[in-house]
mmCIF file with all atom_site columns, C-alpha atoms in Angstrom:
data_model
loop_
_atom_site.group_PDB
_atom_site.id
_atom_site.type_symbol
_atom_site.label_atom_id
_atom_site.label_alt_id
_atom_site.label_comp_id
_atom_site.label_asym_id
_atom_site.label_entity_id
_atom_site.label_seq_id
_atom_site.pdbx_PDB_ins_code
_atom_site.Cartn_x
_atom_site.Cartn_y
_atom_site.Cartn_z
_atom_site.occupancy
_atom_site.B_iso_or_equiv
_atom_site.pdbx_formal_charge
_atom_site.auth_seq_id
_atom_site.auth_comp_id
_atom_site.auth_asym_id
_atom_site.auth_atom_id
_atom_site.pdbx_PDB_model_num
ATOM 1   C CA . SER A 1 1   ? -120.025 143.846 -120.979 1.00 0.00 ? 18  SER A CA 1
ATOM 2   C CA . ASP A 1 2   ? -121.988 143.636 -117.864 1.00 0.00 ? 19  ASP A CA 1
ATOM 3   C CA . GLY A 1 3   ? -122.725 139.844 -118.988 1.00 0.00 ? 20  GLY A CA 1
ATOM 4   C CA . ALA A 1 4   ? -126.776 141.108 -119.119 1.00 0.00 ? 21  ALA A CA 1
ATOM 5   C CA . GLN A 1 5   ? -127.893 138.739 -121.229 1.00 0.00 ? 22  GLN A CA 1
ATOM 6   C CA . PRO A 1 6   ? -129.962 140.332 -124.430 1.00 0.00 ? 23  PRO A CA 1
ATOM 7   C CA . ALA A 1 7   ? -133.870 139.863 -123.923 1.00 0.00 ? 24  ALA A CA 1
ATOM 8   C CA . THR A 1 8   ? -135.474 137.254 -126.478 1.00 0.00 ? 25  THR A CA 1
ATOM 9   C CA . PRO A 1 9   ? -138.247 138.909 -128.792 1.00 0.00 ? 26  PRO A CA 1
ATOM 10  C CA . ALA A 1 10  ? -141.452 137.848 -127.535 1.00 0.00 ? 27  ALA A CA 1
ATOM 11  C CA . GLN A 1 11  ? -143.583 135.801 -129.783 1.00 0.00 ? 28  GLN A CA 1
ATOM 12  C CA . ASN A 1 12  ? -146.384 137.366 -131.967 1.00 0.00 ? 29  ASN A CA 1
ATOM 13  C CA . VAL A 1 13  ? -149.615 136.285 -131.012 1.00 0.00 ? 30  VAL A CA 1
ATOM 14  C CA . THR A 1 14  ? -152.495 136.652 -133.034 1.00 0.00 ? 31  THR A CA 1
ATOM 15  C CA . LEU A 1 15  ? -155.694 137.403 -131.790 1.00 0.00 ? 32  LEU A CA 1
ATOM 16  C CA . ASP A 1 16  ? -158.915 136.586 -133.355 1.00 0.00 ? 33  ASP A CA 1
ATOM 17  C CA . SER A 1 17  ? -160.447 140.354 -133.774 1.00 0.00 ? 34  SER A CA 1
ATOM 18  C CA . THR A 1 18  ? -163.867 139.438 -134.126 1.00 0.00 ? 35  THR A CA 1
ATOM 19  C CA . PRO A 1 19  ? -166.314 140.534 -131.865 1.00 0.00 ? 36  PRO A CA 1
ATOM 20  C CA . PRO A 1 20  ? -168.442 138.082 -130.216 1.00 0.00 ? 37  PRO A CA 1
ATOM 21  C CA . ARG A 1 21  ? -172.399 138.865 -129.797 1.00 0.00 ? 38  ARG A CA 1
ATOM 22  C CA . ILE A 1 22  ? -172.011 140.883 -126.538 1.00 0.00 ? 39  ILE A CA 1
ATOM 23  C CA . LEU A 1 23  ? -174.773 140.963 -124.579 1.00 0.00 ? 40  LEU A CA 1
ATOM 24  C CA . VAL A 1 24  ? -176.084 142.914 -121.557 1.00 0.00 ? 41  VAL A CA 1
ATOM 25  C CA . SER A 1 25  ? -178.589 142.203 -118.656 1.00 0.00 ? 42  SER A CA 1
ATOM 26  C CA . PRO A 1 26  ? -179.077 144.093 -115.266 1.00 0.00 ? 43  PRO A CA 1
ATOM 27  C CA . ARG A 1 27  ? -180.792 141.089 -113.357 1.00 0.00 ? 44  ARG A CA 1
ATOM 28  C CA . PRO A 1 28  ? -179.796 137.635 -113.855 1.00 0.00 ? 45  PRO A CA 1
ATOM 29  C CA . ALA A 1 29  ? -179.680 135.972 -116.571 1.00 0.00 ? 46  ALA A CA 1
ATOM 30  C CA . SER A 1 30  ? -178.083 132.844 -118.947 1.00 0.00 ? 47  SER A CA 1
ATOM 31  C CA . LEU A 1 31  ? -176.719 132.863 -122.251 1.00 0.00 ? 48  LEU A CA 1
ATOM 32  C CA . VAL A 1 32  ? -177.048 129.352 -124.332 1.00 0.00 ? 49  VAL A CA 1
ATOM 33  C CA . VAL A 1 33  ? -175.273 129.248 -127.104 1.00 0.00 ? 50  VAL A CA 1
ATOM 34  C CA . PHE A 1 34  ? -175.449 126.737 -129.991 1.00 0.00 ? 51  PHE A CA 1
ATOM 35  C CA . ASP A 1 35  ? -172.994 126.192 -132.395 1.00 0.00 ? 52  ASP A CA 1
ATOM 36  C CA . GLY A 1 36  ? -174.915 127.213 -135.524 1.00 0.00 ? 53  GLY A CA 1
ATOM 37  C CA . GLU A 1 37  ? -179.113 126.574 -135.778 1.00 0.00 ? 54  GLU A CA 1
ATOM 38  C CA . PRO A 1 38  ? -180.108 123.893 -132.936 1.00 0.00 ? 55  PRO A CA 1
ATOM 39  C CA . VAL A 1 39  ? -179.584 120.623 -133.773 1.00 0.00 ? 56  VAL A CA 1
ATOM 40  C CA . VAL A 1 40  ? -181.419 117.447 -132.004 1.00 0.00 ? 57  VAL A CA 1
ATOM 41  C CA . ALA A 1 41  ? -181.313 113.655 -131.873 1.00 0.00 ? 58  ALA A CA 1
ATOM 42  C CA . PRO A 1 42  ? -183.743 111.744 -130.613 1.00 0.00 ? 59  PRO A CA 1
ATOM 43  C CA . VAL A 1 43  ? -184.166 110.286 -127.493 1.00 0.00 ? 60  VAL A CA 1
ATOM 44  C CA . THR A 1 44  ? -184.546 106.187 -127.626 1.00 0.00 ? 61  THR A CA 1
ATOM 45  C CA . GLY A 1 45  ? -188.216 105.566 -125.673 1.00 0.00 ? 62  GLY A CA 1
ATOM 46  C CA . THR A 1 46  ? -189.681 108.886 -125.333 1.00 0.00 ? 63  THR A CA 1
ATOM 47  C CA . THR A 1 47  ? -191.278 111.555 -127.097 1.00 0.00 ? 64  THR A CA 1
ATOM 48  C CA . LEU A 1 48  ? -188.136 113.714 -126.844 1.00 0.00 ? 65  LEU A CA 1
ATOM 49  C CA . ALA A 1 49  ? -185.360 114.665 -128.388 1.00 0.00 ? 66  ALA A CA 1
ATOM 50  C CA . VAL A 1 50  ? -181.961 116.457 -127.069 1.00 0.00 ? 67  VAL A CA 1
ATOM 51  C CA . ALA A 1 51  ? -179.931 119.524 -128.539 1.00 0.00 ? 68  ALA A CA 1
ATOM 52  C CA . ILE A 1 52  ? -176.396 118.298 -129.793 1.00 0.00 ? 69  ILE A CA 1
ATOM 53  C CA . ASN A 1 53  ? -174.656 121.522 -130.612 1.00 0.00 ? 70  ASN A CA 1
ATOM 54  C CA . THR A 1 54  ? -174.782 122.984 -126.784 1.00 0.00 ? 71  THR A CA 1
ATOM 55  C CA . ASN A 1 55  ? -173.321 122.493 -123.860 1.00 0.00 ? 72  ASN A CA 1
ATOM 56  C CA . TRP A 1 56  ? -176.699 123.324 -122.056 1.00 0.00 ? 73  TRP A CA 1
ATOM 57  C CA . ASP A 1 57  ? -179.349 120.388 -121.401 1.00 0.00 ? 74  ASP A CA 1
ATOM 58  C CA . VAL A 1 58  ? -182.137 121.688 -123.847 1.00 0.00 ? 75  VAL A CA 1
ATOM 59  C CA . PHE A 1 59  ? -184.691 119.204 -125.226 1.00 0.00 ? 76  PHE A CA 1
ATOM 60  C CA . GLN A 1 60  ? -187.866 119.612 -127.275 1.00 0.00 ? 77  GLN A CA 1
ATOM 61  C CA . ASP A 1 61  ? -191.070 117.343 -126.887 1.00 0.00 ? 78  ASP A CA 1
ATOM 62  C CA . SER A 1 62  ? -191.996 115.808 -130.466 1.00 0.00 ? 79  SER A CA 1
ATOM 63  C CA . THR A 1 63  ? -195.760 116.268 -128.948 1.00 0.00 ? 80  THR A CA 1
ATOM 64  C CA . THR A 1 64  ? -196.094 119.397 -128.205 1.00 0.00 ? 81  THR A CA 1
ATOM 65  C CA . LYS A 1 65  ? -193.278 120.658 -130.087 1.00 0.00 ? 82  LYS A CA 1
ATOM 66  C CA . THR A 1 66  ? -192.214 122.699 -126.953 1.00 0.00 ? 83  THR A CA 1
ATOM 67  C CA . TRP A 1 67  ? -188.656 123.319 -125.863 1.00 0.00 ? 84  TRP A CA 1
ATOM 68  C CA . PHE A 1 68  ? -187.031 122.815 -122.238 1.00 0.00 ? 85  PHE A CA 1
ATOM 69  C CA . LEU A 1 69  ? -184.248 124.286 -120.712 1.00 0.00 ? 86  LEU A CA 1
ATOM 70  C CA . LEU A 1 70  ? -182.650 123.082 -117.586 1.00 0.00 ? 87  LEU A CA 1
ATOM 71  C CA . VAL A 1 71  ? -181.275 126.350 -115.531 1.00 0.00 ? 88  VAL A CA 1
ATOM 72  C CA . ASN A 1 72  ? -180.186 127.067 -112.005 1.00 0.00 ? 89  ASN A CA 1
ATOM 73  C CA . GLY A 1 73  ? -182.097 123.438 -111.150 1.00 0.00 ? 90  GLY A CA 1
ATOM 74  C CA . GLY A 1 74  ? -185.462 124.113 -112.792 1.00 0.00 ? 91  GLY A CA 1
ATOM 75  C CA . TRP A 1 75  ? -186.743 123.776 -116.154 1.00 0.00 ? 92  TRP A CA 1
ATOM 76  C CA . LEU A 1 76  ? -188.023 126.724 -118.569 1.00 0.00 ? 93  LEU A CA 1
ATOM 77  C CA . ALA A 1 77  ? -190.370 126.125 -121.432 1.00 0.00 ? 94  ALA A CA 1
ATOM 78  C CA . ALA A 1 78  ? -190.569 127.538 -125.143 1.00 0.00 ? 95  ALA A CA 1
ATOM 79  C CA . PRO A 1 79  ? -192.531 127.584 -128.200 1.00 0.00 ? 96  PRO A CA 1
ATOM 80  C CA . ASP A 1 80  ? -189.073 127.702 -129.943 1.00 0.00 ? 97  ASP A CA 1
ATOM 81  C CA . ALA A 1 81  ? -185.440 127.042 -129.007 1.00 0.00 ? 98  ALA A CA 1
ATOM 82  C CA . LYS A 1 82  ? -184.718 130.982 -129.310 1.00 0.00 ? 99  LYS A CA 1
ATOM 83  C CA . GLY A 1 83  ? -187.261 131.717 -126.819 1.00 0.00 ? 100 GLY A CA 1
ATOM 84  C CA . PRO A 1 84  ? -188.793 133.580 -125.414 1.00 0.00 ? 101 PRO A CA 1
ATOM 85  C CA . TRP A 1 85  ? -188.303 131.163 -122.321 1.00 0.00 ? 102 TRP A CA 1
ATOM 86  C CA . VAL A 1 86  ? -190.470 130.977 -118.602 1.00 0.00 ? 103 VAL A CA 1
ATOM 87  C CA . ALA A 1 87  ? -191.071 128.744 -116.139 1.00 0.00 ? 104 ALA A CA 1
ATOM 88  C CA . ALA A 1 88  ? -191.770 125.249 -117.187 1.00 0.00 ? 105 ALA A CA 1
ATOM 89  C CA . GLY A 1 89  ? -194.362 124.411 -114.430 1.00 0.00 ? 106 GLY A CA 1
ATOM 90  C CA . ARG A 1 90  ? -195.184 120.553 -114.748 1.00 0.00 ? 107 ARG A CA 1
ATOM 91  C CA . LEU A 1 91  ? -192.863 118.535 -117.332 1.00 0.00 ? 108 LEU A CA 1
ATOM 92  C CA . PRO A 1 92  ? -194.254 115.862 -119.991 1.00 0.00 ? 109 PRO A CA 1
ATOM 93  C CA . LEU A 1 93  ? -194.136 112.809 -118.750 1.00 0.00 ? 110 LEU A CA 1
ATOM 94  C CA . ALA A 1 94  ? -191.700 111.315 -120.910 1.00 0.00 ? 111 ALA A CA 1
ATOM 95  C CA . PHE A 1 95  ? -188.734 113.443 -118.978 1.00 0.00 ? 112 PHE A CA 1
ATOM 96  C CA . SER A 1 96  ? -189.485 110.381 -116.589 1.00 0.00 ? 113 SER A CA 1
ATOM 97  C CA . ALA A 1 97  ? -188.526 108.050 -118.760 1.00 0.00 ? 114 ALA A CA 1
ATOM 98  C CA . LEU A 1 98  ? -184.918 109.428 -119.943 1.00 0.00 ? 115 LEU A CA 1
ATOM 99  C CA . PRO A 1 99  ? -182.915 106.345 -120.353 1.00 0.00 ? 116 PRO A CA 1
ATOM 100 C CA . ALA A 1 100 ? -180.592 105.419 -117.214 1.00 0.00 ? 117 ALA A CA 1
ATOM 101 C CA . ASP A 1 101 ? -177.298 106.282 -118.291 1.00 0.00 ? 118 ASP A CA 1
ATOM 102 C CA . ALA A 1 102 ? -174.507 108.325 -117.714 1.00 0.00 ? 119 ALA A CA 1
ATOM 103 C CA . ASN A 1 103 ? -175.714 110.888 -120.676 1.00 0.00 ? 120 ASN A CA 1
ATOM 104 C CA . PHE A 1 104 ? -178.880 111.943 -118.854 1.00 0.00 ? 121 PHE A CA 1
ATOM 105 C CA . ALA A 1 105 ? -178.008 111.420 -115.058 1.00 0.00 ? 122 ALA A CA 1
ATOM 106 C CA . GLN A 1 106 ? -177.663 114.962 -114.017 1.00 0.00 ? 123 GLN A CA 1
ATOM 107 C CA . VAL A 1 107 ? -180.870 115.570 -116.273 1.00 0.00 ? 124 VAL A CA 1
ATOM 108 C CA . ARG A 1 108 ? -182.493 112.931 -114.624 1.00 0.00 ? 125 ARG A CA 1
ATOM 109 C CA . GLN A 1 109 ? -181.705 113.900 -111.193 1.00 0.00 ? 126 GLN A CA 1
ATOM 110 C CA . ALA A 1 110 ? -183.331 117.342 -111.784 1.00 0.00 ? 127 ALA A CA 1
ATOM 111 C CA . VAL A 1 111 ? -186.635 115.919 -112.982 1.00 0.00 ? 128 VAL A CA 1
ATOM 112 C CA . PRO A 1 112 ? -189.030 117.388 -112.130 1.00 0.00 ? 129 PRO A CA 1
ATOM 113 C CA . GLY A 1 113 ? -186.813 120.342 -110.753 1.00 0.00 ? 130 GLY A CA 1
ATOM 114 C CA . ARG A 1 114 ? -187.842 122.966 -108.380 1.00 0.00 ? 131 ARG A CA 1
ATOM 115 C CA . ALA A 1 115 ? -189.929 125.433 -108.828 1.00 0.00 ? 132 ALA A CA 1
ATOM 116 C CA . LEU A 1 116 ? -188.652 128.816 -109.958 1.00 0.00 ? 133 LEU A CA 1
ATOM 117 C CA . THR A 1 117 ? -190.372 131.729 -109.157 1.00 0.00 ? 134 THR A CA 1
ATOM 118 C CA . ILE A 1 118 ? -190.110 135.022 -111.474 1.00 0.00 ? 135 ILE A CA 1
ATOM 119 C CA . ALA A 1 119 ? -187.477 136.502 -109.015 1.00 0.00 ? 136 ALA A CA 1
ATOM 120 C CA . ASP A 1 120 ? -185.003 133.460 -109.810 1.00 0.00 ? 137 ASP A CA 1
ATOM 121 C CA . THR A 1 121 ? -186.107 132.784 -113.131 1.00 0.00 ? 138 THR A CA 1
ATOM 122 C CA . PRO A 1 122 ? -182.999 133.985 -115.566 1.00 0.00 ? 139 PRO A CA 1
ATOM 123 C CA . THR A 1 123 ? -183.103 135.938 -118.582 1.00 0.00 ? 140 THR A CA 1
ATOM 124 C CA . VAL A 1 124 ? -182.409 133.828 -121.234 1.00 0.00 ? 141 VAL A CA 1
ATOM 125 C CA . PHE A 1 125 ? -180.412 134.921 -124.391 1.00 0.00 ? 142 PHE A CA 1
ATOM 126 C CA . VAL A 1 126 ? -180.036 132.686 -126.891 1.00 0.00 ? 143 VAL A CA 1
ATOM 127 C CA . SER A 1 127 ? -177.390 132.785 -129.848 1.00 0.00 ? 144 SER A CA 1
ATOM 128 C CA . THR A 1 128 ? -176.482 130.935 -132.770 1.00 0.00 ? 145 THR A CA 1
ATOM 129 C CA . THR A 1 129 ? -173.120 132.218 -132.826 1.00 0.00 ? 146 THR A CA 1
ATOM 130 C CA . PRO A 1 130 ? -170.189 132.937 -130.522 1.00 0.00 ? 147 PRO A CA 1
ATOM 131 C CA . ALA A 1 131 ? -171.168 135.095 -127.712 1.00 0.00 ? 148 ALA A CA 1
ATOM 132 C CA . ALA A 1 132 ? -170.909 137.076 -124.461 1.00 0.00 ? 149 ALA A CA 1
ATOM 133 C CA . ILE A 1 133 ? -172.811 138.231 -121.781 1.00 0.00 ? 150 ILE A CA 1
ATOM 134 C CA . ILE A 1 134 ? -172.582 140.991 -119.308 1.00 0.00 ? 151 ILE A CA 1
ATOM 135 C CA . VAL A 1 135 ? -174.504 140.774 -115.890 1.00 0.00 ? 152 VAL A CA 1
ATOM 136 C CA . THR A 1 136 ? -175.110 143.741 -113.556 1.00 0.00 ? 153 THR A CA 1
ATOM 137 C CA . THR A 1 137 ? -176.961 143.956 -110.514 1.00 0.00 ? 154 THR A CA 1
ATOM 138 C CA . GLY A 1 138 ? -179.033 146.565 -111.520 1.00 0.00 ? 155 GLY A CA 1
ATOM 139 C CA . ALA A 1 139 ? -177.417 149.825 -113.657 1.00 0.00 ? 156 ALA A CA 1
ATOM 140 C CA . PRO A 1 140 ? -174.146 149.750 -113.615 1.00 0.00 ? 157 PRO A CA 1
ATOM 141 C CA . GLN A 1 141 ? -172.328 151.012 -110.872 1.00 0.00 ? 158 GLN A CA 1
ATOM 142 C CA . TYR A 1 142 ? -168.923 152.890 -111.211 1.00 0.00 ? 159 TYR A CA 1
ATOM 143 C CA . VAL A 1 143 ? -165.900 152.835 -109.298 1.00 0.00 ? 160 VAL A CA 1
ATOM 144 C CA . ALA A 1 144 ? -162.775 154.795 -109.807 1.00 0.00 ? 161 ALA A CA 1
ATOM 145 C CA . ILE A 1 145 ? -159.197 153.538 -110.494 1.00 0.00 ? 162 ILE A CA 1
ATOM 146 C CA . PRO A 1 146 ? -156.975 155.685 -108.055 1.00 0.00 ? 163 PRO A CA 1
ATOM 147 C CA . GLY A 1 147 ? -154.116 157.448 -110.568 1.00 0.00 ? 164 GLY A CA 1
ATOM 148 C CA . THR A 1 148 ? -156.043 156.618 -113.823 1.00 0.00 ? 165 THR A CA 1
ATOM 149 C CA . THR A 1 149 ? -158.823 158.238 -115.691 1.00 0.00 ? 166 THR A CA 1
ATOM 150 C CA . LEU A 1 150 ? -160.883 154.817 -115.717 1.00 0.00 ? 167 LEU A CA 1
ATOM 151 C CA . GLN A 1 151 ? -163.719 153.323 -113.444 1.00 0.00 ? 168 GLN A CA 1
ATOM 152 C CA . TYR A 1 152 ? -164.325 149.876 -113.151 1.00 0.00 ? 169 TYR A CA 1
ATOM 153 C CA . VAL A 1 153 ? -168.014 148.147 -112.850 1.00 0.00 ? 170 VAL A CA 1
ATOM 154 C CA . SER A 1 154 ? -168.342 147.003 -109.753 1.00 0.00 ? 171 SER A CA 1
ATOM 155 C CA . ASN A 1 155 ? -171.459 145.257 -109.563 1.00 0.00 ? 172 ASN A CA 1
ATOM 156 C CA . THR A 1 156 ? -170.667 142.377 -111.713 1.00 0.00 ? 173 THR A CA 1
ATOM 157 C CA . ASP A 1 157 ? -168.445 139.775 -112.236 1.00 0.00 ? 174 ASP A CA 1
ATOM 158 C CA . ALA A 1 158 ? -167.041 141.126 -115.785 1.00 0.00 ? 175 ALA A CA 1
ATOM 159 C CA . ALA A 1 159 ? -163.795 142.930 -116.777 1.00 0.00 ? 176 ALA A CA 1
ATOM 160 C CA . LEU A 1 160 ? -165.556 146.050 -117.637 1.00 0.00 ? 177 LEU A CA 1
ATOM 161 C CA . PHE A 1 161 ? -164.476 149.513 -117.745 1.00 0.00 ? 178 PHE A CA 1
ATOM 162 C CA . ARG A 1 162 ? -165.324 152.605 -118.457 1.00 0.00 ? 179 ARG A CA 1
ATOM 163 C CA . ASP A 1 163 ? -162.463 155.492 -119.845 1.00 0.00 ? 180 ASP A CA 1
ATOM 164 C CA . VAL A 1 164 ? -163.823 159.267 -118.734 1.00 0.00 ? 181 VAL A CA 1
ATOM 165 C CA . ALA A 1 165 ? -161.722 160.536 -120.951 1.00 0.00 ? 182 ALA A CA 1
ATOM 166 C CA . SER A 1 166 ? -163.320 159.308 -123.764 1.00 0.00 ? 183 SER A CA 1
ATOM 167 C CA . GLY A 1 167 ? -166.865 158.058 -122.463 1.00 0.00 ? 184 GLY A CA 1
ATOM 168 C CA . ARG A 1 168 ? -165.719 154.679 -124.067 1.00 0.00 ? 185 ARG A CA 1
ATOM 169 C CA . MET A 1 169 ? -166.922 151.294 -122.348 1.00 0.00 ? 186 MET A CA 1
ATOM 170 C CA . TYR A 1 170 ? -163.782 148.446 -122.672 1.00 0.00 ? 187 TYR A CA 1
ATOM 171 C CA . TYR A 1 171 ? -164.823 145.248 -122.023 1.00 0.00 ? 188 TYR A CA 1
ATOM 172 C CA . LEU A 1 172 ? -162.279 141.972 -121.377 1.00 0.00 ? 189 LEU A CA 1
ATOM 173 C CA . VAL A 1 173 ? -163.693 138.464 -122.436 1.00 0.00 ? 190 VAL A CA 1
ATOM 174 C CA . SER A 1 174 ? -161.240 135.593 -123.601 1.00 0.00 ? 191 SER A CA 1
ATOM 175 C CA . GLY A 1 175 ? -158.169 137.481 -123.373 1.00 0.00 ? 192 GLY A CA 1
ATOM 176 C CA . ARG A 1 176 ? -159.592 139.926 -125.947 1.00 0.00 ? 193 ARG A CA 1
ATOM 177 C CA . TRP A 1 177 ? -160.725 143.909 -125.569 1.00 0.00 ? 194 TRP A CA 1
ATOM 178 C CA . PHE A 1 178 ? -163.403 144.742 -127.195 1.00 0.00 ? 195 PHE A CA 1
ATOM 179 C CA . ALA A 1 179 ? -164.599 148.701 -127.087 1.00 0.00 ? 196 ALA A CA 1
ATOM 180 C CA . ALA A 1 180 ? -167.869 150.560 -127.607 1.00 0.00 ? 197 ALA A CA 1
ATOM 181 C CA . ALA A 1 181 ? -169.423 153.916 -127.187 1.00 0.00 ? 198 ALA A CA 1
ATOM 182 C CA . THR A 1 182 ? -172.386 152.558 -124.912 1.00 0.00 ? 199 THR A CA 1
ATOM 183 C CA . LEU A 1 183 ? -173.214 149.048 -123.312 1.00 0.00 ? 200 LEU A CA 1
ATOM 184 C CA . GLU A 1 184 ? -175.390 148.333 -126.432 1.00 0.00 ? 201 GLU A CA 1
ATOM 185 C CA . GLY A 1 185 ? -172.431 148.655 -128.987 1.00 0.00 ? 202 GLY A CA 1
ATOM 186 C CA . PRO A 1 186 ? -171.348 147.997 -131.205 1.00 0.00 ? 203 PRO A CA 1
ATOM 187 C CA . TRP A 1 187 ? -168.044 146.783 -130.048 1.00 0.00 ? 204 TRP A CA 1
ATOM 188 C CA . THR A 1 188 ? -165.000 146.818 -132.142 1.00 0.00 ? 205 THR A CA 1
ATOM 189 C CA . PHE A 1 189 ? -161.711 145.089 -130.799 1.00 0.00 ? 206 PHE A CA 1
ATOM 190 C CA . ALA A 1 190 ? -159.625 147.633 -128.744 1.00 0.00 ? 207 ALA A CA 1
ATOM 191 C CA . THR A 1 191 ? -156.697 145.152 -127.466 1.00 0.00 ? 208 THR A CA 1
ATOM 192 C CA . PRO A 1 192 ? -153.777 146.950 -129.459 1.00 0.00 ? 209 PRO A CA 1
ATOM 193 C CA . ASN A 1 193 ? -155.683 150.346 -128.550 1.00 0.00 ? 210 ASN A CA 1
ATOM 194 C CA . LEU A 1 194 ? -155.921 150.177 -124.756 1.00 0.00 ? 211 LEU A CA 1
ATOM 195 C CA . PRO A 1 195 ? -155.764 153.916 -123.715 1.00 0.00 ? 212 PRO A CA 1
ATOM 196 C CA . PRO A 1 196 ? -152.389 154.167 -121.244 1.00 0.00 ? 213 PRO A CA 1
ATOM 197 C CA . ASP A 1 197 ? -153.609 154.157 -118.122 1.00 0.00 ? 214 ASP A CA 1
ATOM 198 C CA . PHE A 1 198 ? -154.997 150.387 -118.367 1.00 0.00 ? 215 PHE A CA 1
ATOM 199 C CA . ALA A 1 199 ? -151.436 149.554 -117.667 1.00 0.00 ? 216 ALA A CA 1
ATOM 200 C CA . ARG A 1 200 ? -151.595 151.549 -114.081 1.00 0.00 ? 217 ARG A CA 1
ATOM 201 C CA . ILE A 1 201 ? -154.146 149.339 -112.790 1.00 0.00 ? 218 ILE A CA 1
ATOM 202 C CA . PRO A 1 202 ? -152.998 148.289 -109.511 1.00 0.00 ? 219 PRO A CA 1
ATOM 203 C CA . ALA A 1 203 ? -151.982 144.863 -109.455 1.00 0.00 ? 220 ALA A CA 1
ATOM 204 C CA . ALA A 1 204 ? -153.160 144.140 -105.760 1.00 0.00 ? 221 ALA A CA 1
ATOM 205 C CA . GLY A 1 205 ? -156.636 146.468 -106.664 1.00 0.00 ? 222 GLY A CA 1
ATOM 206 C CA . PRO A 1 206 ? -159.512 144.482 -107.157 1.00 0.00 ? 223 PRO A CA 1
ATOM 207 C CA . ARG A 1 207 ? -159.321 144.792 -111.115 1.00 0.00 ? 224 ARG A CA 1
ATOM 208 C CA . GLY A 1 208 ? -155.247 144.004 -111.031 1.00 0.00 ? 225 GLY A CA 1
ATOM 209 C CA . PHE A 1 209 ? -156.390 140.570 -112.687 1.00 0.00 ? 226 PHE A CA 1
ATOM 210 C CA . VAL A 1 210 ? -156.839 142.092 -116.083 1.00 0.00 ? 227 VAL A CA 1
ATOM 211 C CA . LEU A 1 211 ? -152.984 143.282 -116.385 1.00 0.00 ? 228 LEU A CA 1
ATOM 212 C CA . VAL A 1 212 ? -152.190 139.915 -118.186 1.00 0.00 ? 229 VAL A CA 1
ATOM 213 C CA . SER A 1 213 ? -153.966 141.023 -120.494 1.00 0.00 ? 230 SER A CA 1
ATOM 214 C CA . VAL A 1 214 ? -153.005 144.438 -121.343 1.00 0.00 ? 231 VAL A CA 1
ATOM 215 C CA . PRO A 1 215 ? -149.945 144.721 -123.996 1.00 0.00 ? 232 PRO A CA 1
ATOM 216 C CA . GLY A 1 216 ? -146.954 145.599 -122.193 1.00 0.00 ? 233 GLY A CA 1
ATOM 217 C CA . THR A 1 217 ? -147.619 145.179 -118.735 1.00 0.00 ? 234 THR A CA 1
ATOM 218 C CA . PRO A 1 218 ? -144.953 142.838 -116.938 1.00 0.00 ? 235 PRO A CA 1
ATOM 219 C CA . GLN A 1 219 ? -147.457 140.450 -115.979 1.00 0.00 ? 236 GLN A CA 1
ATOM 220 C CA . ALA A 1 220 ? -148.872 140.282 -119.904 1.00 0.00 ? 237 ALA A CA 1
ATOM 221 C CA . GLN A 1 221 ? -145.204 139.886 -120.934 1.00 0.00 ? 238 GLN A CA 1
ATOM 222 C CA . GLN A 1 222 ? -144.250 136.881 -118.434 1.00 0.00 ? 239 GLN A CA 1
ATOM 223 C CA . ALA A 1 223 ? -147.682 135.426 -119.469 1.00 0.00 ? 240 ALA A CA 1
ATOM 224 C CA . VAL A 1 224 ? -145.620 135.219 -123.018 1.00 0.00 ? 241 VAL A CA 1
ATOM 225 C CA . ARG A 1 225 ? -142.565 134.190 -121.521 1.00 0.00 ? 242 ARG A CA 1
ATOM 226 C CA . GLU A 1 226 ? -144.588 131.042 -119.713 1.00 0.00 ? 243 GLU A CA 1
ATOM 227 C CA . ALA A 1 227 ? -146.399 130.274 -123.094 1.00 0.00 ? 244 ALA A CA 1
ATOM 228 C CA . GLU A 1 228 ? -143.088 129.694 -124.860 1.00 0.00 ? 245 GLU A CA 1
ATOM 229 C CA . ILE A 1 229 ? -141.814 127.061 -122.174 1.00 0.00 ? 246 ILE A CA 1
ATOM 230 C CA . PRO A 1 230 ? -142.074 123.684 -123.650 1.00 0.00 ? 247 PRO A CA 1
#
C-alpha cells in the first residue's frame, strides 16, 4: 500500500429543478417579487398601506388606489401593483406623515425622492412567483472562450453563456443551470447535462467563478467538501 486514503464519496446534493420565471431586459431594469399576490397592511395615521410580502418598498394610497414603488432613490407609480410603472412625480402628502420609526426610516429619507428621467427610470418587472432577471446593456455581446465551443455574454452581470455547437443558451442562477434555445425560453433544468466544455472554462478568466457550480470540476468538489465540514 502507498498509504493513500480512499476518497470519501461526495454526498449527493438535490437541487430544485423547477425553473424560476426568467426575465430579460436590454436596458436597466428592476425585478419586484411578491410572495404570492400582493398583500398590504395599513400604515397608522396615513392613507397609505404598505406591501408586506416583498422586500421592496411598495405602497398603495387608499384615496386614489395608486401604487408607489421606491427604486434607485426615486418613486414610480402605477394603477396596479403589477404595473405599468412610470415616474411618480409629486407624492401624496401622506408620505410626509409616515411614522418616525425604524420601519420607515429609509423611506422617509427618500421623500420626496429624486426626480427620475425617462433614461434612468428602470423597466420594472413584477412577479408573484420565484423569478430571476437578466439585464444586458443593449443586445447581448458574445465573447468566445478559448479552447471551448462556448461564448459568454460580456455586457451583463449575469452568468449567461451560448454553446455555439448547439446554439443553446445557458444561465446560472442560485447555483443552478438552466438552458433554452433562445433568451425568450422556455428554460429547462440543465445542471446534470452541461456540455463538457463548461469544465474547461479558464479558472482565471472573467467567468471562472462559475466553475464551482459545474459538476465534476475541482472547484465544485471543493465546495462540497467544505459544505460537509461541521
